[in-house]
Amino acid sequence: MQRDCKEENKERRRRRRERERGRREKQRERKQREMKERSGERMSERERERERENERIEKGEKERENKGEDIRERE
């Protein structure tokens, strides 16, 4: 019983670390993009479309986190 709880807690912490790592990477990429835009470099249409898609994905992830849901926990 306790072992099961310990394992579940370990798994939750591991998933949380992975989410936080992903969030930090996205923030770093966003900052790099902003710096690139400020420096006057123009993004191609393909890059802009990719950015829009990434923003939609990020928004969906934030909404799931706000609801307290995690797709991986359901499995």
N, CA, C and O atoms as a Tripos MOL2 file, in Angstrom:
@<TRIPOS>MOLECULE
protein
  300   299    75     0     0
PROTEIN
NO_CHARGES

@<TRIPOS>ATOM
      1 N           0.8320   -1.1960    0.0000 N.3       1 MET1
      2 CA          0.0000    0.0000    0.0000 C.3       1 MET1
      3 C           0.8750    1.2580    0.0000 C.2       1 MET1
      4 O           0.7390    2.1190   -0.8700 O.2       1 MET1
      5 N           1.7680    1.3530    0.9780 N.am      2 GLN2
      6 CA          2.6520    2.5150    1.0310 C.3       2 GLN2
      7 C           3.5590    2.5590   -0.1890 C.2       2 GLN2
      8 O           3.8510    3.6280   -0.7260 O.2       2 GLN2
      9 N           3.9980    1.3850   -0.6150 N.am      3 ARG3
     10 CA          4.8770    1.3230   -1.7780 C.3       3 ARG3
     11 C           4.1560    1.8810   -3.0100 C.2       3 ARG3
     12 O           4.7440    2.6160   -3.8040 O.2       3 ARG3
     13 N           2.8780    1.5230   -3.1600 N.am      4 ASP4
     14 CA          2.1040    2.0400   -4.2870 C.3       4 ASP4
     15 C           2.0290    3.5610   -4.2460 C.2       4 ASP4
     16 O           2.2000    4.2250   -5.2680 O.2       4 ASP4
     17 N           1.7750    4.1040   -3.0680 N.am      5 CYS5
     18 CA          1.6970    5.5660   -2.9280 C.3       5 CYS5
     19 C           3.0400    6.2040   -3.2500 C.2       5 CYS5
     20 O           3.1090    7.2320   -3.9240 O.2       5 CYS5
     21 N           4.1070    5.5800   -2.7580 N.am      6 LYS6
     22 CA          5.4410    6.1230   -3.0270 C.3       6 LYS6
     23 C           5.7150    6.1380   -4.5240 C.2       6 LYS6
     24 O           6.2090    7.1270   -5.0650 O.2       6 LYS6
     25 N           5.3910    5.0390   -5.1830 N.am      7 GLU7
     26 CA          5.6180    4.9510   -6.6240 C.3       7 GLU7
     27 C           4.7740    5.9900   -7.3700 C.2       7 GLU7
     28 O           5.2550    6.6330   -8.3040 O.2       7 GLU7
     29 N           3.5180    6.1480   -6.9530 N.am      8 GLU8
     30 CA          2.6590    7.1430   -7.5980 C.3       8 GLU8
     31 C           3.2270    8.5420   -7.4170 C.2       8 GLU8
     32 O           3.2440    9.3380   -8.3550 O.2       8 GLU8
     33 N           3.6920    8.8390   -6.2110 N.am      9 ASN9
     34 CA          4.2590   10.1600   -5.9440 C.3       9 ASN9
     35 C           5.5180   10.3910   -6.7730 C.2       9 ASN9
     36 O           5.7260   11.4800   -7.3080 O.2       9 ASN9
     37 N           6.3540    9.3630   -6.8750 N.am     10 LYS10
     38 CA          7.5660    9.4860   -7.6940 C.3      10 LYS10
     39 C           7.1940    9.7820   -9.1390 C.2      10 LYS10
     40 O           7.7930   10.6440   -9.7820 O.2      10 LYS10
     41 N           6.2040    9.0620   -9.6380 N.am     11 GLU11
     42 CA          5.7710    9.2450  -11.0220 C.3      11 GLU11
     43 C           5.2010   10.6480  -11.2290 C.2      11 GLU11
     44 O           5.4880   11.2900  -12.2400 O.2      11 GLU11
     45 N           4.3990   11.1240  -10.2830 N.am     12 ARG12
     46 CA          3.8440   12.4840  -10.3900 C.3      12 ARG12
     47 C           4.9510   13.5260  -10.4090 C.2      12 ARG12
     48 O           4.9190   14.4600  -11.2100 O.2      12 ARG12
     49 N           5.9350   13.3630   -9.5210 N.am     13 ARG13
     50 CA          7.0450   14.3180   -9.4780 C.3      13 ARG13
     51 C           7.8270   14.2950  -10.7860 C.2      13 ARG13
     52 O           8.2230   15.3410  -11.3000 O.2      13 ARG13
     53 N           8.0450   13.0960  -11.3210 N.am     14 ARG14
     54 CA          8.7790   12.9730  -12.5790 C.3      14 ARG14
     55 C           8.0280   13.6800  -13.7100 C.2      14 ARG14
     56 O           8.6320   14.4120  -14.4940 O.2      14 ARG14
     57 N           6.7220   13.4620  -13.7960 N.am     15 ARG15
     58 CA          5.9230   14.1140  -14.8390 C.3      15 ARG15
     59 C           5.9200   15.6290  -14.6590 C.2      15 ARG15
     60 O           5.9910   16.3780  -15.6340 O.2      15 ARG15
     61 N           5.8370   16.0730  -13.4090 N.am     16 ARG16
     62 CA          5.8510   17.5200  -13.1490 C.3      16 ARG16
     63 C           7.1760   18.1210  -13.5980 C.2      16 ARG16
     64 O           7.2060   19.1870  -14.2130 O.2      16 ARG16
     65 N           8.2870   17.4230  -13.2840 N.am     17 ARG17
     66 CA          9.6020   17.9150  -13.7190 C.3      17 ARG17
     67 C           9.6760   17.9960  -15.2340 C.2      17 ARG17
     68 O          10.2090   18.9610  -15.7810 O.2      17 ARG17
     69 N           9.1420   16.9840  -15.9170 N.am     18 GLU18
     70 CA          9.1500   16.9900  -17.3810 C.3      18 GLU18
     71 C           8.3420   18.1650  -17.9240 C.2      18 GLU18
     72 O           8.7740   18.8390  -18.8590 O.2      18 GLU18
     73 N           7.1610   18.4130  -17.3360 N.am     19 ARG19
     74 CA          6.3400   19.5430  -17.7810 C.3      19 ARG19
     75 C           7.0680   20.8590  -17.5650 C.2      19 ARG19
     76 O           7.0770   21.7260  -18.4390 O.2      19 ARG19
     77 N           7.6850   21.0010  -16.3840 N.am     20 GLU20
     78 CA          8.3910   22.2450  -16.0800 C.3      20 GLU20
     79 C           9.5850   22.4320  -17.0110 C.2      20 GLU20
     80 O           9.8630   23.5480  -17.4490 O.2      20 GLU20
     81 N          10.2890   21.3480  -17.3130 N.am     21 ARG21
     82 CA         11.4190   21.4320  -18.2350 C.3      21 ARG21
     83 C          10.9250   21.8920  -19.6060 C.2      21 ARG21
     84 O          11.5260   22.7660  -20.2310 O.2      21 ARG21
     85 N           9.8320   21.2980  -20.0640 N.am     22 GLY22
     86 CA          9.2560   21.6940  -21.3460 C.3      22 GLY22
     87 C           8.8320   23.1510  -21.3470 C.2      22 GLY22
     88 O           9.0360   23.8670  -22.3270 O.2      22 GLY22
     89 N           8.2410   23.5840  -20.2440 N.am     23 ARG23
     90 CA          7.8080   24.9810  -20.1340 C.3      23 ARG23
     91 C           9.0060   25.9190  -20.1920 C.2      23 ARG23
     92 O           8.9550   26.9550  -20.8560 O.2      23 ARG23
     93 N          10.0920   25.5590  -19.4950 N.am     24 ARG24
     94 CA         11.2950   26.4030  -19.5250 C.3      24 ARG24
     95 C          11.8720   26.4720  -20.9330 C.2      24 ARG24
     96 O          12.3030   27.5360  -21.3780 O.2      24 ARG24
     97 N          11.8800   25.3400  -21.6360 N.am     25 GLU25
     98 CA         12.3930   25.3290  -23.0080 C.3      25 GLU25
     99 C          11.5480   26.2270  -23.9050 C.2      25 GLU25
    100 O          12.0800   26.9660  -24.7320 O.2      25 GLU25
    101 N          10.2320   26.1590  -23.7380 N.am     26 LYS26
    102 CA          9.3470   26.9950  -24.5450 C.3      26 LYS26
    103 C           9.5750   28.4660  -24.2420 C.2      26 LYS26
    104 O           9.5860   29.2960  -25.1510 O.2      26 LYS26
    105 N           9.7590   28.7950  -22.9600 N.am     27 GLN27
    106 CA         10.0160   30.1880  -22.5990 C.3      27 GLN27
    107 C          11.3210   30.6660  -23.2130 C.2      27 GLN27
    108 O          11.4060   31.7880  -23.7120 O.2      27 GLN27
    109 N          12.3470   29.8020  -23.1740 N.am     28 ARG28
    110 CA         13.6350   30.1700  -23.7620 C.3      28 ARG28
    111 C          13.4780   30.4080  -25.2690 C.2      28 ARG28
    112 O          14.0000   31.3830  -25.8100 O.2      28 ARG28
    113 N          12.7550   29.5090  -25.9360 N.am     29 GLU29
    114 CA         12.5230   29.6690  -27.3720 C.3      29 GLU29
    115 C          11.7530   30.9510  -27.6580 C.2      29 GLU29
    116 O          12.0560   31.6620  -28.6160 O.2      29 GLU29
    117 N          10.7640   31.2440  -26.8320 N.am     30 ARG30
    118 CA          9.9660   32.4560  -27.0180 C.3      30 ARG30
    119 C          10.8480   33.6970  -26.8790 C.2      30 ARG30
    120 O          10.7380   34.6340  -27.6690 O.2      30 ARG30
    121 N          11.7200   33.6980  -25.8710 N.am     31 LYS31
    122 CA         12.6210   34.8400  -25.6820 C.3      31 LYS31
    123 C          13.5510   34.9910  -26.8790 C.2      31 LYS31
    124 O          13.7890   36.1060  -27.3440 O.2      31 LYS31
    125 N          14.0770   33.8760  -27.3800 N.am     32 GLN32
    126 CA         14.9570   33.9340  -28.5490 C.3      32 GLN32
    127 C          14.2130   34.5050  -29.7510 C.2      32 GLN32
    128 O          14.7600   35.3130  -30.5020 O.2      32 GLN32
    129 N          12.9580   34.0820  -29.9300 N.am     33 ARG33
    130 CA         12.1370   34.5920  -31.0250 C.3      33 ARG33
    131 C          11.9480   36.0990  -30.8990 C.2      33 ARG33
    132 O          12.0840   36.8450  -31.8690 O.2      33 ARG33
    133 N          11.6300   36.5260  -29.6760 N.am     34 GLU34
    134 CA         11.4090   37.9560  -29.4610 C.3      34 GLU34
    135 C          12.6760   38.7490  -29.7580 C.2      34 GLU34
    136 O          12.6160   39.8130  -30.3730 O.2      34 GLU34
    137 N          13.8100   38.2380  -29.3260 N.am     35 MET35
    138 CA         15.0720   38.9250  -29.5970 C.3      35 MET35
    139 C          15.3270   38.9860  -31.1030 C.2      35 MET35
    140 O          15.7830   40.0040  -31.6240 O.2      35 MET35
    141 N          15.0300   37.8990  -31.7870 N.am     36 LYS36
    142 CA         15.2190   37.8420  -33.2370 C.3      36 LYS36
    143 C          14.3330   38.8820  -33.9190 C.2      36 LYS36
    144 O          14.7750   39.5860  -34.8270 O.2      36 LYS36
    145 N          13.0740   38.9720  -33.4740 N.am     37 GLU37
    146 CA         12.1540   39.9370  -34.0690 C.3      37 GLU37
    147 C          12.6210   41.3630  -33.7990 C.2      37 GLU37
    148 O          12.5380   42.2230  -34.6760 O.2      37 GLU37
    149 N          13.1050   41.6100  -32.6060 N.am     38 ARG38
    150 CA         13.5670   42.9580  -32.2620 C.3      38 ARG38
    151 C          14.7840   43.3530  -33.0920 C.2      38 ARG38
    152 O          14.9670   44.5240  -33.4250 O.2      38 ARG38
    153 N          15.6060   42.3720  -33.4180 N.am     39 SER39
    154 CA         16.8230   42.6820  -34.1760 C.3      39 SER39
    155 C          16.5060   42.9980  -35.6380 C.2      39 SER39
    156 O          17.3930   43.3680  -36.4070 O.2      39 SER39
    157 N          15.2430   42.8510  -36.0100 N.am     40 GLY40
    158 CA         14.8380   43.2500  -37.3530 C.3      40 GLY40
    159 C          14.7930   42.1060  -38.3450 C.2      40 GLY40
    160 O          14.4360   42.3180  -39.5040 O.2      40 GLY40
    161 N          15.1430   40.9050  -37.9290 N.am     41 GLU41
    162 CA         15.0790   39.7740  -38.8500 C.3      41 GLU41
    163 C          13.6190   39.4000  -39.0640 C.2      41 GLU41
    164 O          12.8350   39.3660  -38.1160 O.2      41 GLU41
    165 N          13.2660   39.1260  -40.2820 N.am     42 ARG42
    166 CA         11.8890   38.7710  -40.6130 C.3      42 ARG42
    167 C          11.7320   37.2550  -40.6180 C.2      42 ARG42
    168 O          12.6000   36.5150  -41.0820 O.2      42 ARG42
    169 N          10.6010   36.8250  -40.0900 N.am     43 MET43
    170 CA         10.3170   35.3930  -40.0820 C.3      43 MET43
    171 C           9.6220   35.0180  -41.3910 C.2      43 MET43
    172 O           8.8320   35.7910  -41.9330 O.2      43 MET43
    173 N           9.9200   33.8620  -41.8710 N.am     44 SER44
    174 CA          9.2400   33.3940  -43.0740 C.3      44 SER44
    175 C           7.8030   33.0150  -42.7070 C.2      44 SER44
    176 O           7.4790   32.8510  -41.5310 O.2      44 SER44
    177 N           6.9650   32.8800  -43.7010 N.am     45 GLU45
    178 CA          5.5660   32.5170  -43.4570 C.3      45 GLU45
    179 C           5.4780   31.1640  -42.7500 C.2      45 GLU45
    180 O           4.6320   30.9720  -41.8770 O.2      45 GLU45
    181 N           6.3410   30.2400  -43.1230 N.am     46 ARG46
    182 CA          6.3450   28.9140  -42.5080 C.3      46 ARG46
    183 C           6.6630   29.0180  -41.0180 C.2      46 ARG46
    184 O           6.0200   28.3610  -40.2010 O.2      46 ARG46
    185 N           7.6560   29.8430  -40.6590 N.am     47 GLU47
    186 CA          8.0040   30.0120  -39.2490 C.3      47 GLU47
    187 C           6.8510   30.6410  -38.4770 C.2      47 GLU47
    188 O           6.5690   30.2410  -37.3480 O.2      47 GLU47
    189 N           6.1860   31.6180  -39.0780 N.am     48 ARG48
    190 CA          5.0540   32.2630  -38.4050 C.3      48 ARG48
    191 C           3.9260   31.2680  -38.1670 C.2      48 ARG48
    192 O           3.3070   31.2630  -37.1030 O.2      48 ARG48
    193 N           3.6630   30.4250  -39.1630 N.am     49 GLU49
    194 CA          2.6120   29.4150  -39.0060 C.3      49 GLU49
    195 C           2.9830   28.4370  -37.8950 C.2      49 GLU49
    196 O           2.1270   28.0450  -37.1010 O.2      49 GLU49
    197 N           4.2450   28.0430  -37.8360 N.am     50 ARG50
    198 CA          4.7180   27.1370  -36.7890 C.3      50 ARG50
    199 C           4.5260   27.7840  -35.4130 C.2      50 ARG50
    200 O           4.1220   27.1200  -34.4590 O.2      50 ARG50
    201 N           4.8180   29.0760  -35.3210 N.am     51 GLU51
    202 CA          4.6610   29.7990  -34.0610 C.3      51 GLU51
    203 C           3.1970   29.8310  -33.6350 C.2      51 GLU51
    204 O           2.8860   29.6180  -32.4630 O.2      51 GLU51
    205 N           2.3140   30.0930  -34.5650 N.am     52 ARG52
    206 CA          0.8790   30.1170  -34.2370 C.3      52 ARG52
    207 C           0.4340   28.7560  -33.7170 C.2      52 ARG52
    208 O          -0.3110   28.6720  -32.7410 O.2      52 ARG52
    209 N           0.8870   27.7000  -34.3640 N.am     53 GLU53
    210 CA          0.5250   26.3490  -33.9330 C.3      53 GLU53
    211 C           1.0620   26.0730  -32.5310 C.2      53 GLU53
    212 O           0.3490   25.5260  -31.6910 O.2      53 GLU53
    213 N           2.3170   26.4500  -32.2730 N.am     54 ASN54
    214 CA          2.9030   26.2450  -30.9460 C.3      54 ASN54
    215 C           2.1310   27.0120  -29.8830 C.2      54 ASN54
    216 O           1.9220   26.4990  -28.7840 O.2      54 ASN54
    217 N           1.7080   28.2220  -30.1900 N.am     55 GLU55
    218 CA          0.9450   29.0130  -29.2320 C.3      55 GLU55
    219 C          -0.3950   28.3620  -28.9360 C.2      55 GLU55
    220 O          -0.8410   28.3630  -27.7880 O.2      55 GLU55
    221 N          -1.0460   27.8040  -29.9540 N.am     56 ARG56
    222 CA         -2.3180   27.1050  -29.7250 C.3      56 ARG56
    223 C          -2.1030   25.9030  -28.8150 C.2      56 ARG56
    224 O          -2.9030   25.6470  -27.9150 O.2      56 ARG56
    225 N          -1.0180   25.1660  -29.0510 N.am     57 ILE57
    226 CA         -0.7110   23.9950  -28.2300 C.3      57 ILE57
    227 C          -0.4450   24.4230  -26.7920 C.2      57 ILE57
    228 O          -0.9640   23.8130  -25.8580 O.2      57 ILE57
    229 N           0.3590   25.4700  -26.6090 N.am     58 GLU58
    230 CA          0.6730   25.9600  -25.2650 C.3      58 GLU58
    231 C          -0.5960   26.3860  -24.5380 C.2      58 GLU58
    232 O          -0.7530   26.1050  -23.3500 O.2      58 GLU58
    233 N          -1.4930   27.0570  -25.2350 N.am     59 LYS59
    234 CA         -2.7350   27.5140  -24.6200 C.3      59 LYS59
    235 C          -3.5520   26.3110  -24.1500 C.2      59 LYS59
    236 O          -4.1150   26.3330  -23.0550 O.2      59 LYS59
    237 N          -3.6210   25.2720  -24.9630 N.am     60 GLY60
    238 CA         -4.3410   24.0570  -24.5820 C.3      60 GLY60
    239 C          -3.7230   23.3880  -23.3730 C.2      60 GLY60
    240 O          -4.4440   22.9020  -22.5020 O.2      60 GLY60
    241 N          -2.3840   23.3540  -23.3020 N.am     61 GLU61
    242 CA         -1.7110   22.7500  -22.1550 C.3      61 GLU61
    243 C          -1.9920   23.5390  -20.8910 C.2      61 GLU61
    244 O          -2.2280   22.9500  -19.8350 O.2      61 GLU61
    245 N          -1.9710   24.8600  -20.9800 N.am     62 LYS62
    246 CA         -2.2440   25.6970  -19.8100 C.3      62 LYS62
    247 C          -3.6680   25.4770  -19.3230 C.2      62 LYS62
    248 O          -3.9080   25.4040  -18.1180 O.2      62 LYS62
    249 N          -4.6140   25.3710  -20.2520 N.am     63 GLU63
    250 CA         -6.0050   25.1510  -19.8610 C.3      63 GLU63
    251 C          -6.1560   23.8160  -19.1450 C.2      63 GLU63
    252 O          -6.8820   23.7260  -18.1550 O.2      63 GLU63
    253 N          -5.4820   22.7800  -19.6310 N.am     64 ARG64
    254 CA         -5.5490   21.4750  -18.9640 C.3      64 ARG64
    255 C          -4.9510   21.5590  -17.5680 C.2      64 ARG64
    256 O          -5.5020   20.9960  -16.6210 O.2      64 ARG64
    257 N          -3.8190   22.2620  -17.4320 N.am     65 GLU65
    258 CA         -3.1920   22.3960  -16.1240 C.3      65 GLU65
    259 C          -4.1040   23.1650  -15.1800 C.2      65 GLU65
    260 O          -4.2020   22.8260  -14.0010 O.2      65 GLU65
    261 N          -4.7680   24.1910  -15.6820 N.am     66 ASN66
    262 CA         -5.6720   24.9750  -14.8490 C.3      66 ASN66
    263 C          -6.8330   24.1220  -14.3570 C.2      66 ASN66
    264 O          -7.3200   24.3240  -13.2440 O.2      66 ASN66
    265 N          -7.2720   23.1960  -15.1540 N.am     67 LYS67
    266 CA         -8.3510   22.3010  -14.7580 C.3      67 LYS67
    267 C          -7.8390   21.1820  -13.8550 C.2      67 LYS67
    268 O          -8.6340   20.4290  -13.2920 O.2      67 LYS67
    269 N          -6.5430   21.0690  -13.7160 N.am     68 GLY68
    270 CA         -5.9740   20.0190  -12.8800 C.3      68 GLY68
    271 C          -5.8970   18.6860  -13.5960 C.2      68 GLY68
    272 O          -5.7710   17.6390  -12.9610 O.2      68 GLY68
    273 N          -5.9700   18.7250  -14.8990 N.am     69 GLU69
    274 CA         -5.9200   17.4900  -15.6670 C.3      69 GLU69
    275 C          -4.5590   17.3260  -16.3100 C.2      69 GLU69
    276 O          -3.8620   18.2950  -16.6110 O.2      69 GLU69
    277 N          -4.2090   16.0820  -16.5080 N.am     70 ASP70
    278 CA         -2.9990   15.7680  -17.2570 C.3      70 ASP70
    279 C          -3.3110   14.5070  -18.0410 C.2      70 ASP70
    280 O          -3.6640   13.4820  -17.4590 O.2      70 ASP70
    281 N          -3.1870   14.5760  -19.3160 N.am     71 ILE71
    282 CA         -3.5290   13.4400  -20.1750 C.3      71 ILE71
    283 C          -2.7700   12.1930  -19.7500 C.2      71 ILE71
    284 O          -3.3280   11.0960  -19.7450 O.2      71 ILE71
    285 N          -1.5100   12.3550  -19.3960 N.am     72 ARG72
    286 CA         -0.7010   11.1950  -19.0340 C.3      72 ARG72
    287 C          -1.2040   10.5240  -17.7600 C.2      72 ARG72
    288 O          -1.0360    9.3140  -17.6040 O.2      72 ARG72
    289 N          -1.8160   11.2730  -16.8460 N.am     73 GLU73
    290 CA         -2.3090   10.6800  -15.6080 C.3      73 GLU73
    291 C          -3.5030    9.7790  -15.8660 C.2      73 GLU73
    292 O          -3.7550    8.8470  -15.1020 O.2      73 GLU73
    293 N          -4.2430   10.0480  -16.9380 N.am     74 ARG74
    294 CA         -5.4130    9.2340  -17.2490 C.3      74 ARG74
    295 C          -5.0210    7.8290  -17.6790 C.2      74 ARG74
    296 O          -5.7810    6.8780  -17.4970 O.2      74 ARG74
    297 N          -3.8310    7.7080  -18.2500 N.am     75 GLU75
    298 CA         -3.4110    6.4030  -18.7850 C.3      75 GLU75
    299 C          -3.0740    5.4240  -17.7000 C.2      75 GLU75
    300 O          -2.7050    4.2860  -17.9880 O.2      75 GLU75
@<TRIPOS>BOND
     1     1     2 1
     2     2     3 1
     3     3     4 2
     4     3     5 am
     5     5     6 1
     6     6     7 1
     7     7     8 2
     8     7     9 am
     9     9    10 1
    10    10    11 1
    11    11    12 2
    12    11    13 am
    13    13    14 1
    14    14    15 1
    15    15    16 2
    16    15    17 am
    17    17    18 1
    18    18    19 1
    19    19    20 2
    20    19    21 am
    21    21    22 1
    22    22    23 1
    23    23    24 2
    24    23    25 am
    25    25    26 1
    26    26    27 1
    27    27    28 2
    28    27    29 am
    29    29    30 1
    30    30    31 1
    31    31    32 2
    32    31    33 am
    33    33    34 1
    34    34    35 1
    35    35    36 2
    36    35    37 am
    37    37    38 1
    38    38    39 1
    39    39    40 2
    40    39    41 am
    41    41    42 1
    42    42    43 1
    43    43    44 2
    44    43    45 am
    45    45    46 1
    46    46    47 1
    47    47    48 2
    48    47    49 am
    49    49    50 1
    50    50    51 1
    51    51    52 2
    52    51    53 am
    53    53    54 1
    54    54    55 1
    55    55    56 2
    56    55    57 am
    57    57    58 1
    58    58    59 1
    59    59    60 2
    60    59    61 am
    61    61    62 1
    62    62    63 1
    63    63    64 2
    64    63    65 am
    65    65    66 1
    66    66    67 1
    67    67    68 2
    68    67    69 am
    69    69    70 1
    70    70    71 1
    71    71    72 2
    72    71    73 am
    73    73    74 1
    74    74    75 1
    75    75    76 2
    76    75    77 am
    77    77    78 1
    78    78    79 1
    79    79    80 2
    80    79    81 am
    81    81    82 1
    82    82    83 1
    83    83    84 2
    84    83    85 am
    85    85    86 1
    86    86    87 1
    87    87    88 2
    88    87    89 am
    89    89    90 1
    90    90    91 1
    91    91    92 2
    92    91    93 am
    93    93    94 1
    94    94    95 1
    95    95    96 2
    96    95    97 am
    97    97    98 1
    98    98    99 1
    99    99   100 2
   100    99   101 am
   101   101   102 1
   102   102   103 1
   103   103   104 2
   104   103   105 am
   105   105   106 1
   106   106   107 1
   107   107   108 2
   108   107   109 am
   109   109   110 1
   110   110   111 1
   111   111   112 2
   112   111   113 am
   113   113   114 1
   114   114   115 1
   115   115   116 2
   116   115   117 am
   117   117   118 1
   118   118   119 1
   119   119   120 2
   120   119   121 am
   121   121   122 1
   122   122   123 1
   123   123   124 2
   124   123   125 am
   125   125   126 1
   126   126   127 1
   127   127   128 2
   128   127   129 am
   129   129   130 1
   130   130   131 1
   131   131   132 2
   132   131   133 am
   133   133   134 1
   134   134   135 1
   135   135   136 2
   136   135   137 am
   137   137   138 1
   138   138   139 1
   139   139   140 2
   140   139   141 am
   141   141   142 1
   142   142   143 1
   143   143   144 2
   144   143   145 am
   145   145   146 1
   146   146   147 1
   147   147   148 2
   148   147   149 am
   149   149   150 1
   150   150   151 1
   151   151   152 2
   152   151   153 am
   153   153   154 1
   154   154   155 1
   155   155   156 2
   156   155   157 am
   157   157   158 1
   158   158   159 1
   159   159   160 2
   160   159   161 am
   161   161   162 1
   162   162   163 1
   163   163   164 2
   164   163   165 am
   165   165   166 1
   166   166   167 1
   167   167   168 2
   168   167   169 am
   169   169   170 1
   170   170   171 1
   171   171   172 2
   172   171   173 am
   173   173   174 1
   174   174   175 1
   175   175   176 2
   176   175   177 am
   177   177   178 1
   178   178   179 1
   179   179   180 2
   180   179   181 am
   181   181   182 1
   182   182   183 1
   183   183   184 2
   184   183   185 am
   185   185   186 1
   186   186   187 1
   187   187   188 2
   188   187   189 am
   189   189   190 1
   190   190   191 1
   191   191   192 2
   192   191   193 am
   193   193   194 1
   194   194   195 1
   195   195   196 2
   196   195   197 am
   197   197   198 1
   198   198   199 1
   199   199   200 2
   200   199   201 am
   201   201   202 1
   202   202   203 1
   203   203   204 2
   204   203   205 am
   205   205   206 1
   206   206   207 1
   207   207   208 2
   208   207   209 am
   209   209   210 1
   210   210   211 1
   211   211   212 2
   212   211   213 am
   213   213   214 1
   214   214   215 1
   215   215   216 2
   216   215   217 am
   217   217   218 1
   218   218   219 1
   219   219   220 2
   220   219   221 am
   221   221   222 1
   222   222   223 1
   223   223   224 2
   224   223   225 am
   225   225   226 1
   226   226   227 1
   227   227   228 2
   228   227   229 am
   229   229   230 1
   230   230   231 1
   231   231   232 2
   232   231   233 am
   233   233   234 1
   234   234   235 1
   235   235   236 2
   236   235   237 am
   237   237   238 1
   238   238   239 1
   239   239   240 2
   240   239   241 am
   241   241   242 1
   242   242   243 1
   243   243   244 2
   244   243   245 am
   245   245   246 1
   246   246   247 1
   247   247   248 2
   248   247   249 am
   249   249   250 1
   250   250   251 1
   251   251   252 2
   252   251   253 am
   253   253   254 1
   254   254   255 1
   255   255   256 2
   256   255   257 am
   257   257   258 1
   258   258   259 1
   259   259   260 2
   260   259   261 am
   261   261   262 1
   262   262   263 1
   263   263   264 2
   264   263   265 am
   265   265   266 1
   266   266   267 1
   267   267   268 2
   268   267   269 am
   269   269   270 1
   270   270   271 1
   271   271   272 2
   272   271   273 am
   273   273   274 1
   274   274   275 1
   275   275   276 2
   276   275   277 am
   277   277   278 1
   278   278   279 1
   279   279   280 2
   280   279   281 am
   281   281   282 1
   282   282   283 1
   283   283   284 2
   284   283   285 am
   285   285   286 1
   286   286   287 1
   287   287   288 2
   288   287   289 am
   289   289   290 1
   290   290   291 1
   291   291   292 2
   292   291   293 am
   293   293   294 1
   294   294   295 1
   295   295   296 2
   296   295   297 am
   297   297   298 1
   298   298   299 1
   299   299   300 2
@<TRIPOS>SUBSTRUCTURE
     1 MET1         2 RESIDUE 1 A MET
     2 GLN2         6 RESIDUE 1 A GLN
     3 ARG3        10 RESIDUE 1 A ARG
     4 ASP4        14 RESIDUE 1 A ASP
     5 CYS5        18 RESIDUE 1 A CYS
     6 LYS6        22 RESIDUE 1 A LYS
     7 GLU7        26 RESIDUE 1 A GLU
     8 GLU8        30 RESIDUE 1 A GLU
     9 ASN9        34 RESIDUE 1 A ASN
    10 LYS10       38 RESIDUE 1 A LYS
    11 GLU11       42 RESIDUE 1 A GLU
    12 ARG12       46 RESIDUE 1 A ARG
    13 ARG13       50 RESIDUE 1 A ARG
    14 ARG14       54 RESIDUE 1 A ARG
    15 ARG15       58 RESIDUE 1 A ARG
    16 ARG16       62 RESIDUE 1 A ARG
    17 ARG17       66 RESIDUE 1 A ARG
    18 GLU18       70 RESIDUE 1 A GLU
    19 ARG19       74 RESIDUE 1 A ARG
    20 GLU20       78 RESIDUE 1 A GLU
    21 ARG21       82 RESIDUE 1 A ARG
    22 GLY22       86 RESIDUE 1 A GLY
    23 ARG23       90 RESIDUE 1 A ARG
    24 ARG24       94 RESIDUE 1 A ARG
    25 GLU25       98 RESIDUE 1 A GLU
    26 LYS26      102 RESIDUE 1 A LYS
    27 GLN27      106 RESIDUE 1 A GLN
    28 ARG28      110 RESIDUE 1 A ARG
    29 GLU29      114 RESIDUE 1 A GLU
    30 ARG30      118 RESIDUE 1 A ARG
    31 LYS31      122 RESIDUE 1 A LYS
    32 GLN32      126 RESIDUE 1 A GLN
    33 ARG33      130 RESIDUE 1 A ARG
    34 GLU34      134 RESIDUE 1 A GLU
    35 MET35      138 RESIDUE 1 A MET
    36 LYS36      142 RESIDUE 1 A LYS
    37 GLU37      146 RESIDUE 1 A GLU
    38 ARG38      150 RESIDUE 1 A ARG
    39 SER39      154 RESIDUE 1 A SER
    40 GLY40      158 RESIDUE 1 A GLY
    41 GLU41      162 RESIDUE 1 A GLU
    42 ARG42      166 RESIDUE 1 A ARG
    43 MET43      170 RESIDUE 1 A MET
    44 SER44      174 RESIDUE 1 A SER
    45 GLU45      178 RESIDUE 1 A GLU
    46 ARG46      182 RESIDUE 1 A ARG
    47 GLU47      186 RESIDUE 1 A GLU
    48 ARG48      190 RESIDUE 1 A ARG
    49 GLU49      194 RESIDUE 1 A GLU
    50 ARG50      198 RESIDUE 1 A ARG
    51 GLU51      202 RESIDUE 1 A GLU
    52 ARG52      206 RESIDUE 1 A ARG
    53 GLU53      210 RESIDUE 1 A GLU
    54 ASN54      214 RESIDUE 1 A ASN
    55 GLU55      218 RESIDUE 1 A GLU
    56 ARG56      222 RESIDUE 1 A ARG
    57 ILE57      226 RESIDUE 1 A ILE
    58 GLU58      230 RESIDUE 1 A GLU
    59 LYS59      234 RESIDUE 1 A LYS
    60 GLY60      238 RESIDUE 1 A GLY
    61 GLU61      242 RESIDUE 1 A GLU
    62 LYS62      246 RESIDUE 1 A LYS
    63 GLU63      250 RESIDUE 1 A GLU
    64 ARG64      254 RESIDUE 1 A ARG
    65 GLU65      258 RESIDUE 1 A GLU
    66 ASN66      262 RESIDUE 1 A ASN
    67 LYS67      266 RESIDUE 1 A LYS
    68 GLY68      270 RESIDUE 1 A GLY
    69 GLU69      274 RESIDUE 1 A GLU
    70 ASP70      278 RESIDUE 1 A ASP
    71 ILE71      282 RESIDUE 1 A ILE
    72 ARG72      286 RESIDUE 1 A ARG
    73 GLU73      290 RESIDUE 1 A GLU
    74 ARG74      294 RESIDUE 1 A ARG
    75 GLU75      298 RESIDUE 1 A GLU
